Amino acid sequence: MILKKNKVKKFFLIIFIFFVTNSAFALQLNGRFYQGNLIIGKTEPKSKVFIDKKEIQVSKKGFFAFGLNKDRKNDILIEVIFNGKKQELTKKILKKKYKIQKINGLPKKQVTPPKEVYQRIKDDNKLIVKARSINSNLEFFSNKFNVPLENSIITGVYGSQRILNGIPKSPHYGLDFAANEGTNILAMLDGVVTLSEKDLYYTGGTVIFDHGHGISTLYMHMKDIHVKKGQNIKQGDVIGTVGKTGRSTGPHLDIRLNWLDVKLDPASVLNIK
Ligand SMILES: [Zn+2]
C-alpha cells in the first residue's frame, strides 16, 4: 500500500517537471519558413524532436531536418523534448508565388508518353521512390550545399506549372541550369550514391544521393555518370556531365531536393535567388 502511494507521488513529480520546468535549452532553426523550404535544426544531442506530432531523427550532434510541402498553408508544430523539458514552437508558413510556364510546339510523344512505355515509367518511378525513402543516420545534410556547376544560369524554377501544348502538367519540382553538353557536374554536398541509372524514361542519366535523415538530392538528364551505387562522394567531386538524356528539350541540368517523399525547393539550400 505504501509502495503504491510512493509510485503515485513519483509519477506526479515527473509530470510536474515535464510541464512546469520549461526553462530553455539550446534550440536553433536555420532556414526560412517558406513553402518548399528545407529547415535544419540544432538542439541538445539525445533530444526527441516531433514535427506535426511525428518523431524525426536527431543526430549525435543534435542536428535534425524537415521540409515544408510546396502547397503547405497550415502552421507547422515543432516540439523538442530534452531531459524532461519541452519546447514547443508553432511557425507560420510563408507563401511562395509559382510561375506558369507555357511550352508549345513540342512533339506529341514528349507531352503524352506512348502506352508501350507505361510499364517502364512505373519501374523507373519505383527505383526513384525507393532511393528517396532512405532515412539513414548520415549527418551530411547539416552542412552547407554548393552549386553544382561553375557557371550557374538558372532557366527553370521550383513549383512552376508547365502547360505543354496546352495540356497542364504536374508542377516542376526542380531547378534548371543552362549548360553545354559535357559540362562537369559537381556534387553539391557529401553523400552516398543510392541510385545511378543511365537511362530512365523521363530523367535519362540519373543520380541520387543520400545526405542523411531523409534528405536526398537528384541530378537528371546527365550525359556521363562517374559514380556507382553505394559510393561515398565528397562535395565538389565531379559526378558526371551535363546532357539531354531522357525527356529533355536540350542540354541542361535539373536538380531536385527531397525530404523523404516531400519534394523541396533546391534553391532554398543554394545561395541563389
Ligand atoms: Zn527541369
Tab-separated table of C-alpha atoms in Angstrom, residues 41-264:
chain	number	residue	atom	x	y	z
A	41	GLY	CA	17.522	22.389	-36.650
A	42	LYS	CA	20.095	22.043	-33.911
A	43	THR	CA	19.360	21.119	-30.347
A	44	GLU	CA	20.833	19.118	-27.482
A	45	PRO	CA	22.031	15.669	-28.556
A	46	LYS	CA	19.716	12.937	-27.276
A	47	SER	CA	16.676	15.187	-27.573
A	48	LYS	CA	13.453	13.956	-29.057
A	49	VAL	CA	12.025	16.034	-31.893
A	50	PHE	CA	8.498	15.889	-33.235
A	51	ILE	CA	7.240	17.641	-36.361
A	52	ASP	CA	3.446	17.799	-36.526
A	53	LYS	CA	3.430	15.169	-33.734
A	54	LYS	CA	5.616	12.749	-35.741
A	55	GLU	CA	9.011	11.897	-34.309
A	56	ILE	CA	12.035	12.549	-36.528
A	57	GLN	CA	15.698	11.579	-36.195
A	58	VAL	CA	18.135	13.667	-34.166
A	59	SER	CA	21.822	13.162	-34.984
A	60	LYS	CA	24.604	12.512	-32.475
A	61	LYS	CA	25.490	16.208	-32.627
A	62	GLY	CA	21.876	17.283	-32.204
A	63	PHE	CA	21.008	18.106	-35.824
A	64	PHE	CA	17.641	17.377	-37.392
A	65	ALA	CA	15.950	18.212	-40.687
A	66	PHE	CA	12.474	18.649	-42.076
A	67	GLY	CA	10.865	20.164	-45.141
A	68	LEU	CA	7.797	22.205	-45.955
A	69	ASN	CA	5.453	20.971	-48.640
A	70	LYS	CA	5.126	23.070	-51.808
A	71	ASP	CA	1.496	23.958	-51.112
A	72	ARG	CA	1.506	23.856	-47.331
A	73	LYS	CA	-0.759	26.500	-45.818
A	74	ASN	CA	-1.302	25.426	-42.198
A	75	ASP	CA	1.173	26.243	-39.417
A	76	ILE	CA	3.846	23.726	-38.509
A	77	LEU	CA	4.283	22.397	-34.966
A	78	ILE	CA	7.816	21.704	-33.705
A	79	GLU	CA	8.228	20.020	-30.328
A	80	VAL	CA	11.584	19.279	-28.717
A	81	ILE	CA	11.957	17.300	-25.508
A	82	PHE	CA	15.228	17.181	-23.598
A	83	ASN	CA	15.787	15.922	-20.062
A	84	GLY	CA	12.101	16.120	-19.279
A	85	LYS	CA	11.859	19.684	-20.541
A	86	LYS	CA	9.871	20.639	-23.569
A	87	GLN	CA	9.993	23.475	-26.071
A	88	GLU	CA	7.101	23.932	-28.397
A	89	LEU	CA	7.052	26.213	-31.416
A	90	THR	CA	4.338	26.942	-33.926
A	91	LYS	CA	5.541	28.543	-37.144
A	92	LYS	CA	3.526	30.246	-39.832
A	93	ILE	CA	4.275	29.146	-43.392
A	94	LEU	CA	5.095	31.905	-45.854
A	95	LYS	CA	3.618	31.583	-49.313
A	96	LYS	CA	5.669	31.324	-52.497
A	97	LYS	CA	4.458	32.553	-55.835
A	98	TYR	CA	4.792	29.938	-58.529
A	99	LYS	CA	5.245	30.699	-62.186
A	100	ILE	CA	3.230	29.356	-65.065
A	101	GLN	CA	5.353	28.215	-67.976
A	102	LYS	CA	3.833	27.536	-71.360
A	103	ILE	CA	5.743	25.476	-73.892
A	104	ASN	CA	4.182	24.877	-77.259
A	105	GLY	CA	5.150	23.032	-80.400
A	106	LEU	CA	6.567	20.027	-78.599
A	107	PRO	CA	6.413	16.656	-80.338
A	108	LYS	CA	3.319	14.795	-79.139
A	109	LYS	CA	5.470	11.949	-77.787
A	110	GLN	CA	7.042	14.342	-75.309
A	111	VAL	CA	3.748	15.583	-73.892
A	112	THR	CA	1.929	12.278	-73.507
A	113	PRO	CA	4.073	9.149	-73.372
A	114	PRO	CA	3.114	6.264	-75.636
A	115	LYS	CA	1.361	3.276	-73.984
A	116	GLU	CA	4.290	0.930	-74.551
A	117	VAL	CA	6.474	2.866	-72.098
A	118	TYR	CA	3.939	2.974	-69.210
A	119	GLN	CA	5.488	-0.057	-67.504
A	120	ARG	CA	8.966	1.385	-67.914
A	121	ILE	CA	7.870	4.665	-66.332
A	122	LYS	CA	6.331	2.727	-63.428
A	123	ASP	CA	9.538	0.745	-62.885
A	124	ASP	CA	11.689	3.892	-63.063
A	125	ASN	CA	9.472	5.565	-60.539
A	126	LYS	CA	9.772	2.632	-58.149
A	127	LEU	CA	13.570	2.969	-58.209
A	128	ILE	CA	13.404	6.696	-57.519
A	129	VAL	CA	10.819	6.354	-54.733
A	130	LYS	CA	12.920	3.627	-53.101
A	131	ALA	CA	16.075	5.766	-53.127
A	132	ARG	CA	14.207	8.769	-51.742
A	133	SER	CA	12.656	6.776	-48.899
A	134	ILE	CA	16.046	6.009	-47.303
A	135	ASN	CA	16.169	7.514	-43.822
A	136	SER	CA	19.808	6.920	-42.807
A	137	ASN	CA	21.688	8.403	-39.881
A	138	LEU	CA	24.242	10.196	-42.077
A	139	GLU	CA	24.840	13.749	-40.924
A	140	PHE	CA	25.928	15.450	-44.153
A	141	PHE	CA	22.608	17.318	-44.521
A	142	SER	CA	23.614	19.780	-41.805
A	143	ASN	CA	26.477	21.171	-43.919
A	144	LYS	CA	26.294	23.929	-46.496
A	145	PHE	CA	25.312	22.997	-50.068
A	146	ASN	CA	27.281	24.282	-53.082
A	147	VAL	CA	26.010	24.992	-56.602
A	148	PRO	CA	26.512	22.014	-58.954
A	149	LEU	CA	28.013	23.979	-61.858
A	150	GLU	CA	30.814	26.518	-62.033
A	151	ASN	CA	28.663	28.936	-64.009
A	152	SER	CA	25.095	28.677	-62.931
A	153	ILE	CA	22.455	30.260	-65.107
A	154	ILE	CA	19.002	29.318	-63.880
A	155	THR	CA	16.397	28.690	-66.546
A	156	GLY	CA	13.682	26.889	-64.610
A	157	VAL	CA	12.475	27.164	-61.029
A	158	TYR	CA	10.678	25.069	-58.439
A	159	GLY	CA	6.921	24.972	-58.368
A	160	SER	CA	6.310	26.307	-61.840
A	161	GLN	CA	3.364	24.783	-63.584
A	162	ARG	CA	4.087	23.663	-67.111
A	163	ILE	CA	1.478	23.771	-69.798
A	164	LEU	CA	2.819	21.686	-72.651
A	165	ASN	CA	0.992	22.098	-75.951
A	166	GLY	CA	-1.945	23.410	-73.927
A	167	ILE	CA	-2.034	20.403	-71.527
A	168	PRO	CA	-1.383	21.300	-67.851
A	169	LYS	CA	1.308	19.040	-66.400
A	170	SER	CA	2.373	18.326	-62.823
A	171	PRO	CA	4.438	21.152	-61.310
A	172	HIS	CA	8.167	21.315	-61.937
A	173	TYR	CA	9.931	20.441	-58.704
A	174	GLY	CA	13.447	21.065	-59.920
A	175	LEU	CA	15.887	23.842	-60.503
A	176	ASP	CA	17.170	24.002	-64.088
A	177	PHE	CA	20.590	25.271	-65.071
A	178	ALA	CA	21.600	26.079	-68.613
A	179	ALA	CA	24.907	24.480	-69.558
A	180	ASN	CA	26.614	22.969	-72.551
A	181	GLU	CA	26.581	19.252	-73.064
A	182	GLY	CA	29.643	17.735	-71.376
A	183	THR	CA	29.999	20.386	-68.663
A	184	ASN	CA	31.207	18.875	-65.391
A	185	ILE	CA	28.603	18.441	-62.658
A	186	LEU	CA	29.874	18.835	-59.102
A	187	ALA	CA	28.373	17.174	-56.044
A	188	MET	CA	26.535	19.809	-54.025
A	189	LEU	CA	27.214	18.053	-50.728
A	190	ASP	CA	28.937	14.976	-49.291
A	191	GLY	CA	26.718	11.941	-49.685
A	192	VAL	CA	26.281	8.301	-50.575
A	193	VAL	CA	25.035	7.293	-54.030
A	194	THR	CA	21.715	5.464	-53.699
A	195	LEU	CA	20.774	5.402	-57.385
A	196	SER	CA	22.876	5.589	-60.532
A	197	GLU	CA	20.936	4.887	-63.729
A	198	LYS	CA	21.979	5.680	-67.292
A	199	ASP	CA	18.632	5.656	-68.997
A	200	LEU	CA	15.401	6.359	-67.156
A	201	TYR	CA	12.497	7.334	-69.396
A	202	TYR	CA	11.856	10.863	-68.144
A	203	THR	CA	15.032	11.738	-66.308
A	204	GLY	CA	17.623	9.974	-68.504
A	205	GLY	CA	21.011	9.650	-66.799
A	206	THR	CA	20.035	9.986	-63.146
A	207	VAL	CA	21.944	10.026	-59.863
A	208	ILE	CA	20.504	10.230	-56.340
A	209	PHE	CA	22.499	10.940	-53.187
A	210	ASP	CA	21.542	10.286	-49.607
A	211	HIS	CA	22.700	13.013	-47.225
A	212	GLY	CA	21.053	11.569	-44.129
A	213	HIS	CA	17.753	11.885	-42.247
A	214	GLY	CA	15.734	11.515	-45.454
A	215	ILE	CA	17.437	14.398	-47.237
A	216	SER	CA	18.332	13.407	-50.788
A	217	THR	CA	19.393	15.189	-53.963
A	218	LEU	CA	18.822	14.070	-57.529
A	219	TYR	CA	20.597	15.056	-60.751
A	220	MET	CA	18.986	14.294	-64.110
A	221	HIS	CA	19.440	14.321	-67.901
A	222	MET	CA	23.137	13.501	-67.418
A	223	LYS	CA	25.334	12.514	-70.361
A	224	ASP	CA	28.105	10.674	-68.495
A	225	ILE	CA	27.860	9.320	-64.966
A	226	HIS	CA	31.069	8.807	-62.996
A	227	VAL	CA	29.587	7.375	-59.789
A	228	LYS	CA	28.219	3.992	-58.722
A	229	LYS	CA	25.540	2.997	-56.255
A	230	GLY	CA	26.991	2.710	-52.744
A	231	GLN	CA	29.887	5.076	-53.428
A	232	ASN	CA	30.816	7.824	-50.955
A	233	ILE	CA	31.137	11.204	-52.636
A	234	LYS	CA	32.670	14.425	-51.378
A	235	GLN	CA	31.262	17.865	-52.047
A	236	GLY	CA	32.759	19.284	-55.245
A	237	ASP	CA	33.611	15.879	-56.748
A	238	VAL	CA	32.833	15.604	-60.462
A	239	ILE	CA	29.947	13.115	-60.575
A	240	GLY	CA	29.302	13.294	-64.320
A	241	THR	CA	28.452	15.683	-67.134
A	242	VAL	CA	25.508	17.712	-68.388
A	243	GLY	CA	23.416	16.061	-71.083
A	244	LYS	CA	19.994	15.955	-72.651
A	245	THR	CA	19.094	12.340	-71.897
A	246	GLY	CA	15.539	11.310	-71.072
A	247	ARG	CA	12.708	13.710	-71.945
A	248	SER	CA	14.655	16.926	-72.284
A	249	THR	CA	14.247	19.801	-74.713
A	250	GLY	CA	18.006	20.396	-74.823
A	251	PRO	CA	21.164	20.062	-72.725
A	252	HIS	CA	20.654	21.337	-69.181
A	253	LEU	CA	20.981	20.199	-65.595
A	254	ASP	CA	17.870	19.681	-63.486
A	255	ILE	CA	18.432	19.088	-59.774
A	256	ARG	CA	16.000	18.020	-57.061
A	257	LEU	CA	15.939	18.168	-53.281
A	258	ASN	CA	13.771	15.890	-51.157
A	259	TRP	CA	12.877	15.263	-47.565
A	260	LEU	CA	11.681	11.657	-47.959
A	261	ASP	CA	8.541	11.943	-50.125
A	262	VAL	CA	8.325	15.732	-49.804
A	263	LYS	CA	9.743	17.495	-52.852
A	264	LEU	CA	11.589	20.631	-51.777
